[in-house]
Phi, psi and omega in degrees: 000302164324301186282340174310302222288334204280317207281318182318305186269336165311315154305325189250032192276297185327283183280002169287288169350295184290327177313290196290018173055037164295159167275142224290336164293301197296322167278011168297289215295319179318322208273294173337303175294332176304325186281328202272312181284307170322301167269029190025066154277004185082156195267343181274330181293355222238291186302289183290351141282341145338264173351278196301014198251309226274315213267008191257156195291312140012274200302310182310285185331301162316306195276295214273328191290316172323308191271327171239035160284314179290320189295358197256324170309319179307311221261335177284343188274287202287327160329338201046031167265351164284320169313319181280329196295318179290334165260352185272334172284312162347264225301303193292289228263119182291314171260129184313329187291312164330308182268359153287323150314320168264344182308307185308280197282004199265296189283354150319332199270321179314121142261147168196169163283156182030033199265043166282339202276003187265261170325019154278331186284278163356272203293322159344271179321274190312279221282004161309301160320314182245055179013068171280132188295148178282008178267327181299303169307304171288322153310324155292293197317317208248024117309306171280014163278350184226020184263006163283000194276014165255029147208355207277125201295314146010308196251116210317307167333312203283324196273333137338277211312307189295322177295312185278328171310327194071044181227140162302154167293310197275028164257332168315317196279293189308014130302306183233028162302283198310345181281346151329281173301291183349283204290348163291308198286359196235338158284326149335249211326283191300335159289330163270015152220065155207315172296058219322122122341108166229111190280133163329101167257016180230048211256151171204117194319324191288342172300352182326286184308345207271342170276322172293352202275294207281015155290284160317325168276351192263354216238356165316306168298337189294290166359284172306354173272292232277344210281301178292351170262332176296289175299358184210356156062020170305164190247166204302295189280355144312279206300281183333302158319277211327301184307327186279337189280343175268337178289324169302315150325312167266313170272023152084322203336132183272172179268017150250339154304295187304005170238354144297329172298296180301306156001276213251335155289330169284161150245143168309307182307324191302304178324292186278359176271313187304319164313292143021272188269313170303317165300307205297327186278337170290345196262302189311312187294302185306334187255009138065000196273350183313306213278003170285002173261200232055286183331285180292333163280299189299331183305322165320303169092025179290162191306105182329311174311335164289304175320287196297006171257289203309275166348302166292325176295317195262010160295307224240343151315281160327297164267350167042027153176158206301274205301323180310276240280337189276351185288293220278314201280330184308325167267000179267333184269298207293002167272342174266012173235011169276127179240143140068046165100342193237136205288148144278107207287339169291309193293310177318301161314324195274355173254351162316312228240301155307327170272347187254358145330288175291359177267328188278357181258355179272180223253309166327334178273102173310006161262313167306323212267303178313279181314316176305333177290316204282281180321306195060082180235171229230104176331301181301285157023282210276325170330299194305320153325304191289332198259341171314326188254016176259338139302314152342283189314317201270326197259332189273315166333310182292305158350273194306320174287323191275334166256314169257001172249153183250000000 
């Protein structure tokens, strides 16, 4: 009970900080030292979880995919090739809403971490044009970018989930699709009753072809990216160099744009908010505290459905990705919904559905933490937006689990 109670104020340490609009790296290294002190590991076990943070190849990787997303972002800017890409989608698709929506869930299929930070240079560039509020933009981006994490097999989180259930992926994805369709209809309702519609009037049809060509030349790295991480299983910052060093290539770039980009395209701050956020789950790991909140509710003797809410929710709160809340809570859960070997596949989804409720509300979720920096939008701003439709999510989802699945 002491340490829940310990994890408990570390959280609300988290949203009191961000309420007060710090920045979101310093509440990181904050929360970390606060957690190093609850549990007394001491500031040398706190330094050498650093340490071991700056040095694992996870983060570097992480950091290095981040940085060259923007320099890939730069390089697409100064190039007019973000530029071809944005009128020529204006010119096929008349609503802008459209195209935010597919710019989002089409690079949504990409798994990677913090991969809103892929589809962000885009939805910047369209809703920018059609003058969108940045909390609207960054709420599109990083809603329909996550409405595959209930099936796309891609994503280590999903295929875990399914590997613990003892179920194939494709009875998995045929399950919790419509949980899918929920979270489409509900980024819909919410985009077209927030999103003003402003239709294209200079569109002219014999021009068709000729936009689409110049789509397809400005949208080839992006192509290539996506073409090497799926399809050739390249890791993130691999398909990124390799695209940006060939955009360099082909348009000739001098070396001093390129160091106007790194310059002037990178922000520093992204860099120590990714530490950040990365230290605090090695210190969540060192302090051994995740699993005393379990604990401490089944020792309560609270309502299983609560349990199978409450546990995956503040996981995925907590760890702010898919694989975080189902590697921890899934084993902590699947012994109260197993009967003669076999998971309750209704119980299952629903605590499936609850962590990832809470991942999408964390503060720990690099695509939350990342875009939001990106975008620069104003956190409190974007909650109030975020958890209406994550509530949404949570009541219709349950619906759809409690009534039609057996």
């Amino acid at each position: 009970m002491t340490e829940s109670i310990k994890l408990f104020s570390v959280t609300i340490l988290i949203v009191f900080l961000l309420r007060m609009r710090c920045d979101l790296g310093l509440t990181m290294f904050l929360a970390s030292l606060s957690l190093s002190i609850l549990f007394k590991i001491g500031f040398k076990s706190l330094f050498y979880n650093a340490y071991l943070t700056i040095i694992d190849p996870i983060t570097l990787l992480l950091v290095g995919a981040v940085v060259f997303v923007y320099i890939l972002s730069g390089i697409l800017k100064r190039t007019k090739n973000m530029e071809g890409i944005v009128g020529s989608l204006q010119y096929l698709i008349a609503d802008h809403r459209l195209i935010l929506f597919l710019i989002a869930s089409f690079l949504g299929l990409i798994p990677m971490v913090s991969g809103a930070m892929f589809s962000a240079p885009l939805v910047k560039e369209i809703g920018e044009k059609s003058r969108v509020k940045s909390e609207d933009m960054m709420l599109s981006n990083y809603w329909f970018r996550h409405v595959w994490e209930f099936i796309w097999p891609l994503i280590p989180g999903v295929a875990l989930y399914a590997s613990m259930l003892g179920i194939s992926l494709s009875e998995m994805m045929v399950r919790q699709f419509p949980l899918t369709i929920i979270a489409l209809g509900i980024g819909f309702f919410w985009m077209f009753l927030s999103i003003e519609k402003r239709n294209n009037h200079n569109k002219n049809l014999n021009d068709y072809k000729s936009h689409l060509l110049t789509f397809l030349q400005g949208v080839w790295p992006i192509l290539l990216v996506l073409s090497l991480v799926l399809f050739l299983r390249v890791h993130l910052l691999t398909a990124l160099s390799v695209s940006a060093i060939l955009l360099i290539i082909v348009h000739k770039l001098s070396l001093k744009t390129l160091l106007e980009i790194i310059k002037y395209d990178i922000p520093l701050k992204v860099v120590t908010m990714i530490f950040g956020i990365m230290l605090f789950k090695q210190i969540l790991n060192a302090t051994n505290s995740l699993g005393s909140v379990s604990q401490f509710l089944s020792d309560m003797g609270i309502n299983i459905w609560a349990i199978l809410f409450v546990i995956p929710f503040l996981l995925g709160l907590l760890t702010g990705i898919t694989a975080g809340f189902v590697g921890v809570s899934f084993p902590i859960v699947l012994p109260l919904i197993t009967k003669n070997g076999s998971p309750n596949i209704s119980m299952a989804m629903f605590a499936y559905l609850a962590g990832l409720s809470g991942m999408m509300l964390s503060p720990m979720h690099l695509c939350l933490a990342l875009t939001a920096e990106y975008f620069k939008v104003d956190l409190s701003k974007l909650y109030k937006k975020l958890f209406l439709n994550v509530f949404a999510l949570i009541i219709f989802g349950s619906i759809y689990i409690i009534l039609f699945v057996r």
